[in-house]
Each structure stands twice: as C-alpha cells, then as structure tokens.
Amino acid sequence: MQVVKYVFQPHGDERGQLIALEEFVDIPFKIKRVYYMYDTAQGVVRGKHAHKCLKQILVCIHGSCKVLLDDGKEKKVVLLERPYEGVYVANNMWREMYDFSSDAVLVVFASELYDEADYIRDYDEFLNFIKDIDQ
Ligand code: T46
C-alpha cells in the first residue's frame, strides 16, 4: 500500500507562515466540505470506518495525531505533526485516528458532502466490500 503524503508550500515571511490550499492544485479533488476536530479526549480512537466514495486529505494544523490506514491487506500508520503536512485517504480505505495530543486540531478536506450511506462502519463488511471490488 502506498501512503500519499503531501507537503504544502508555506508562504513564509518575517510575519510568519501562511498556507493556501486550492482544489485541483494542492488538493487533488473538488473540495465540497471542510470539517475539523479538536478538544479530542485522551485515549480516544476516532474514525473506525471506511468510505465507499469519499476521498479526503487530513492535515493536523496544530498538535499531532496518528492515522492508521488499512486497505484490507496492509496497514500503515502516519504521524501528522506539522501544519504543512497532509495525508491522502482514499475511498475503500479503513481509517482510525488516535494518539491525539491535547492541543490537536485535525482539519479534513473532503471530496463529497456528508452522507451517512457512504460509510462502512463494520470491519467485516469492509473486507467483503473490497473483496467484491477486487473481483
Ligand atoms: C472520516 C474521518 C477522518 C456531520 O454532521 N457532518 C460531517 O461532515 C461529519 C464529518 C460528521 N458529522 C456528524 C456525524 C456524527 O454525529 O458529526 C458526528 C461525528 O462524526 P463521526 O463520528 O463520523 O467522526 P469521526 O471522527 O469518527 O470520522 C470523521 C468523518 O466522519 C469521516 O468521514 O473519514 O473523520
């Protein structure tokens, strides 16, 4: 499994840093939704699901967290700890976010609007779903 990490180019000057993210330039899809999570309680594991269609880029703009990516065959863990780094989470990919620092702010750029029907929340169902696609 290939993990696609993005390193965004800051527009830095003596005042500090600024990062601009544009759809189809920095983010490889049309951005239909942006959401973020913060004040995440210690020890919490978020996610634990896959998406049938949704593609996303996760950026921990403050603090740090880990993202587990699982394509059903292989698992990889990505540490997000820089505001200029992002990780691409494709559809048909199980994801879990954990080890949030108390100051973590995780921003997500999403290719689709919120749709509960796009979620696969059961791991066995996920494995069956991707098995059907592979055939
Ligand atoms: C994902 C990972 C990375 C909404 O009403 N609209 C939204 O756009 C989202 C994302 C969530 N919600 C509601 C649904 C739940 O009542 O917010 C609540 C928490 O959502 P959820 O438990 O799905 O959050 P996570 O952190 O487990 O997962 C989220 C995204 O839902 C998911 O698509 O890939 O972050």
mmCIF file of C-alpha atoms and ligand atoms in Angstrom:
data_model
loop_
_atom_site.group_PDB
_atom_site.id
_atom_site.type_symbol
_atom_site.label_atom_id
_atom_site.label_comp_id
_atom_site.label_asym_id
_atom_site.label_seq_id
_atom_site.Cartn_x
_atom_site.Cartn_y
_atom_site.Cartn_z
ATOM 1 C CA MET A 1 0.000 0.000 0.000
ATOM 2 C CA GLN A 2 1.327 3.401 -0.960
ATOM 3 C CA VAL A 3 0.795 6.202 1.543
ATOM 4 C CA VAL A 4 0.443 9.550 -0.214
ATOM 5 C CA LYS A 5 1.719 12.356 1.965
ATOM 6 C CA TYR A 6 1.505 15.974 0.941
ATOM 7 C CA VAL A 7 3.950 18.694 1.937
ATOM 8 C CA PHE A 8 2.307 22.047 1.322
ATOM 9 C CA GLN A 9 4.406 25.075 0.476
ATOM 10 C CA PRO A 10 4.146 27.807 3.124
ATOM 11 C CA HIS A 11 4.184 31.436 2.048
ATOM 12 C CA GLY A 12 6.508 32.465 4.828
ATOM 13 C CA ASP A 13 7.865 35.909 5.528
ATOM 14 C CA GLU A 14 9.035 37.835 8.582
ATOM 15 C CA ARG A 15 5.450 37.881 9.880
ATOM 16 C CA GLY A 16 5.111 34.096 9.969
ATOM 17 C CA GLN A 17 3.651 31.349 7.804
ATOM 18 C CA LEU A 18 0.585 31.088 5.618
ATOM 19 C CA ILE A 19 -0.608 28.030 3.732
ATOM 20 C CA ALA A 20 -3.189 28.247 0.966
ATOM 21 C CA LEU A 21 -4.841 25.108 -0.368
ATOM 22 C CA GLU A 22 -6.683 25.206 -3.674
ATOM 23 C CA GLU A 23 -8.794 22.474 -5.201
ATOM 24 C CA PHE A 24 -7.144 20.644 -8.118
ATOM 25 C CA VAL A 25 -3.883 22.462 -7.306
ATOM 26 C CA ASP A 26 -2.896 21.444 -3.773
ATOM 27 C CA ILE A 27 -5.877 19.185 -3.078
ATOM 28 C CA PRO A 28 -6.436 16.607 -5.852
ATOM 29 C CA PHE A 29 -10.235 16.939 -5.973
ATOM 30 C CA LYS A 30 -13.039 19.476 -5.767
ATOM 31 C CA ILE A 31 -13.406 20.421 -2.099
ATOM 32 C CA LYS A 32 -17.092 20.055 -1.230
ATOM 33 C CA ARG A 33 -16.689 20.067 2.546
ATOM 34 C CA VAL A 34 -14.221 21.038 5.256
ATOM 35 C CA TYR A 35 -14.552 19.868 8.852
ATOM 36 C CA TYR A 36 -12.240 19.710 11.815
ATOM 37 C CA MET A 37 -11.954 18.097 15.208
ATOM 38 C CA TYR A 38 -10.393 19.497 18.355
ATOM 39 C CA ASP A 39 -10.571 19.004 22.145
ATOM 40 C CA THR A 40 -10.268 15.283 21.475
ATOM 41 C CA ALA A 41 -10.315 13.364 24.744
ATOM 42 C CA GLN A 42 -7.214 11.444 25.805
ATOM 43 C CA GLY A 43 -7.079 7.860 24.520
ATOM 44 C CA VAL A 44 -9.913 8.301 22.032
ATOM 45 C CA VAL A 45 -9.869 6.458 18.700
ATOM 46 C CA ARG A 46 -11.940 8.207 16.026
ATOM 47 C CA GLY A 47 -12.882 7.002 12.569
ATOM 48 C CA LYS A 48 -13.009 3.197 12.576
ATOM 49 C CA HIS A 49 -14.791 3.116 9.259
ATOM 50 C CA ALA A 50 -14.225 3.259 5.511
ATOM 51 C CA HIS A 51 -15.973 5.199 2.763
ATOM 52 C CA LYS A 52 -17.315 3.837 -0.499
ATOM 53 C CA CYS A 53 -16.718 7.043 -2.491
ATOM 54 C CA LEU A 54 -15.346 9.798 -0.266
ATOM 55 C CA LYS A 55 -11.749 10.963 -0.748
ATOM 56 C CA GLN A 56 -10.106 13.162 1.840
ATOM 57 C CA ILE A 57 -6.936 14.920 2.875
ATOM 58 C CA LEU A 58 -6.203 15.146 6.595
ATOM 59 C CA VAL A 59 -4.000 17.906 7.998
ATOM 60 C CA CYS A 60 -3.196 18.256 11.683
ATOM 61 C CA ILE A 61 -2.797 22.032 11.692
ATOM 62 C CA HIS A 62 -1.977 22.142 15.416
ATOM 63 C CA GLY A 63 -0.605 19.461 17.731
ATOM 64 C CA SER A 64 -0.328 15.904 16.491
ATOM 65 C CA CYS A 65 -2.192 12.679 15.916
ATOM 66 C CA LYS A 66 -1.713 9.352 14.185
ATOM 67 C CA VAL A 67 -3.733 7.960 11.304
ATOM 68 C CA LEU A 68 -3.960 4.241 10.673
ATOM 69 C CA LEU A 69 -4.687 3.353 7.057
ATOM 70 C CA ASP A 70 -5.829 -0.152 6.229
ATOM 71 C CA ASP A 71 -6.660 -1.299 2.697
ATOM 72 C CA GLY A 72 -7.713 -4.746 3.913
ATOM 73 C CA LYS A 73 -4.336 -6.265 3.042
ATOM 74 C CA GLU A 74 -1.864 -3.947 4.674
ATOM 75 C CA LYS A 75 -1.872 -1.399 7.483
ATOM 76 C CA LYS A 76 0.243 1.726 7.707
ATOM 77 C CA VAL A 77 0.442 4.397 10.387
ATOM 78 C CA VAL A 78 1.079 8.025 9.525
ATOM 79 C CA LEU A 79 2.084 10.587 12.124
ATOM 80 C CA LEU A 80 0.694 14.040 11.415
ATOM 81 C CA GLU A 81 2.543 16.656 13.425
ATOM 82 C CA ARG A 82 3.207 19.577 11.076
ATOM 83 C CA PRO A 83 0.691 22.142 9.843
ATOM 84 C CA TYR A 84 2.154 21.861 6.322
ATOM 85 C CA GLU A 85 1.774 18.076 6.003
ATOM 86 C CA GLY A 86 -1.267 16.176 4.847
ATOM 87 C CA VAL A 87 -2.176 12.588 4.164
ATOM 88 C CA TYR A 88 -4.486 11.396 1.422
ATOM 89 C CA VAL A 89 -7.177 8.947 2.496
ATOM 90 C CA ALA A 90 -8.742 7.270 -0.499
ATOM 91 C CA ASN A 91 -12.153 5.659 -0.650
ATOM 92 C CA ASN A 92 -12.272 1.950 0.261
ATOM 93 C CA MET A 93 -9.700 2.572 2.969
ATOM 94 C CA TRP A 94 -10.314 1.795 6.632
ATOM 95 C CA ARG A 95 -9.071 4.656 8.820
ATOM 96 C CA GLU A 96 -8.552 5.250 12.510
ATOM 97 C CA MET A 97 -7.263 8.447 14.108
ATOM 98 C CA TYR A 98 -5.708 8.185 17.547
ATOM 99 C CA ASP A 99 -2.940 9.446 19.861
ATOM 100 C CA PHE A 100 -4.298 12.964 19.603
ATOM 101 C CA SER A 101 -2.273 15.492 21.563
ATOM 102 C CA SER A 102 -4.497 17.592 23.819
ATOM 103 C CA ASP A 103 -3.954 20.609 21.529
ATOM 104 C CA ALA A 104 -4.560 18.718 18.253
ATOM 105 C CA VAL A 105 -6.713 20.303 15.578
ATOM 106 C CA LEU A 106 -7.299 17.894 12.705
ATOM 107 C CA VAL A 107 -8.697 19.523 9.570
ATOM 108 C CA VAL A 108 -10.230 17.399 6.818
ATOM 109 C CA PHE A 109 -10.783 18.398 3.192
ATOM 110 C CA ALA A 110 -13.449 16.184 1.682
ATOM 111 C CA SER A 111 -14.495 15.461 -1.890
ATOM 112 C CA GLU A 112 -18.195 14.946 -1.039
ATOM 113 C CA LEU A 113 -20.900 16.324 1.203
ATOM 114 C CA TYR A 114 -21.720 14.413 4.368
ATOM 115 C CA ASP A 115 -23.582 11.211 3.538
ATOM 116 C CA GLU A 116 -24.103 8.520 6.165
ATOM 117 C CA ALA A 117 -24.866 5.990 3.389
ATOM 118 C CA ASP A 118 -21.260 6.289 2.203
ATOM 119 C CA TYR A 119 -19.872 4.908 5.499
ATOM 120 C CA ILE A 120 -18.889 1.284 6.116
ATOM 121 C CA ARG A 121 -18.680 1.050 9.891
ATOM 122 C CA ASP A 122 -18.301 -2.702 10.275
ATOM 123 C CA TYR A 123 -14.814 -4.117 9.617
ATOM 124 C CA ASP A 124 -16.019 -7.465 8.221
ATOM 125 C CA GLU A 125 -18.415 -5.638 5.933
ATOM 126 C CA PHE A 126 -15.467 -3.521 4.765
ATOM 127 C CA LEU A 127 -13.421 -6.636 3.956
ATOM 128 C CA ASN A 128 -16.337 -8.094 1.993
ATOM 129 C CA PHE A 129 -16.902 -4.807 0.199
ATOM 130 C CA ILE A 130 -13.321 -4.532 -1.058
ATOM 131 C CA LYS A 131 -13.209 -8.247 -1.925
ATOM 132 C CA ASP A 132 -16.190 -7.698 -4.234
ATOM 133 C CA ILE A 133 -14.434 -4.719 -5.867
ATOM 134 C CA ASP A 134 -11.193 -6.663 -6.421
ATOM 135 C CA GLN A 135 -13.019 -9.392 -8.333
HETATM 136 C C1 T46 B 1 -13.695 10.428 8.332
HETATM 137 C C2 T46 B 1 -12.847 10.791 9.489
HETATM 138 C C3 T46 B 1 -11.474 11.195 9.085
HETATM 139 C C4 T46 B 1 -21.714 15.719 10.446
HETATM 140 O O1 T46 B 1 -22.860 16.058 10.769
HETATM 141 N N1 T46 B 1 -21.157 16.214 9.302
HETATM 142 C C5 T46 B 1 -19.898 15.882 8.914
HETATM 143 O O2 T46 B 1 -19.456 16.370 7.854
HETATM 144 C C6 T46 B 1 -19.150 14.983 9.725
HETATM 145 C C7 T46 B 1 -17.747 14.584 9.315
HETATM 146 C C8 T46 B 1 -19.702 14.491 10.866
HETATM 147 N N2 T46 B 1 -20.955 14.855 11.215
HETATM 148 C C9 T46 B 1 -21.525 14.349 12.455
HETATM 149 C C10 T46 B 1 -21.838 12.858 12.462
HETATM 150 C C11 T46 B 1 -21.601 12.479 13.904
HETATM 151 O O3 T46 B 1 -22.768 12.696 14.637
HETATM 152 O O4 T46 B 1 -20.548 14.551 13.488
HETATM 153 C C12 T46 B 1 -20.534 13.460 14.395
HETATM 154 C C13 T46 B 1 -19.151 12.851 14.499
HETATM 155 O O5 T46 B 1 -18.815 12.217 13.251
HETATM 156 P P1 T46 B 1 -18.015 10.835 13.179
HETATM 157 O O6 T46 B 1 -18.303 10.013 14.359
HETATM 158 O O7 T46 B 1 -18.257 10.234 11.840
HETATM 159 O O8 T46 B 1 -16.491 11.372 13.266
HETATM 160 P P2 T46 B 1 -15.138 10.547 13.072
HETATM 161 O O9 T46 B 1 -14.061 11.397 13.624
HETATM 162 O O10 T46 B 1 -15.246 9.170 13.564
HETATM 163 O O11 T46 B 1 -14.945 10.455 11.462
HETATM 164 C C14 T46 B 1 -14.775 11.644 10.702
HETATM 165 C C15 T46 B 1 -15.618 11.588 9.424
HETATM 166 O O12 T46 B 1 -16.982 11.337 9.780
HETATM 167 C C16 T46 B 1 -15.161 10.538 8.473
HETATM 168 O O13 T46 B 1 -15.763 10.739 7.218
HETATM 169 O O14 T46 B 1 -13.197 9.886 7.350
HETATM 170 O O15 T46 B 1 -13.406 11.802 10.338
#
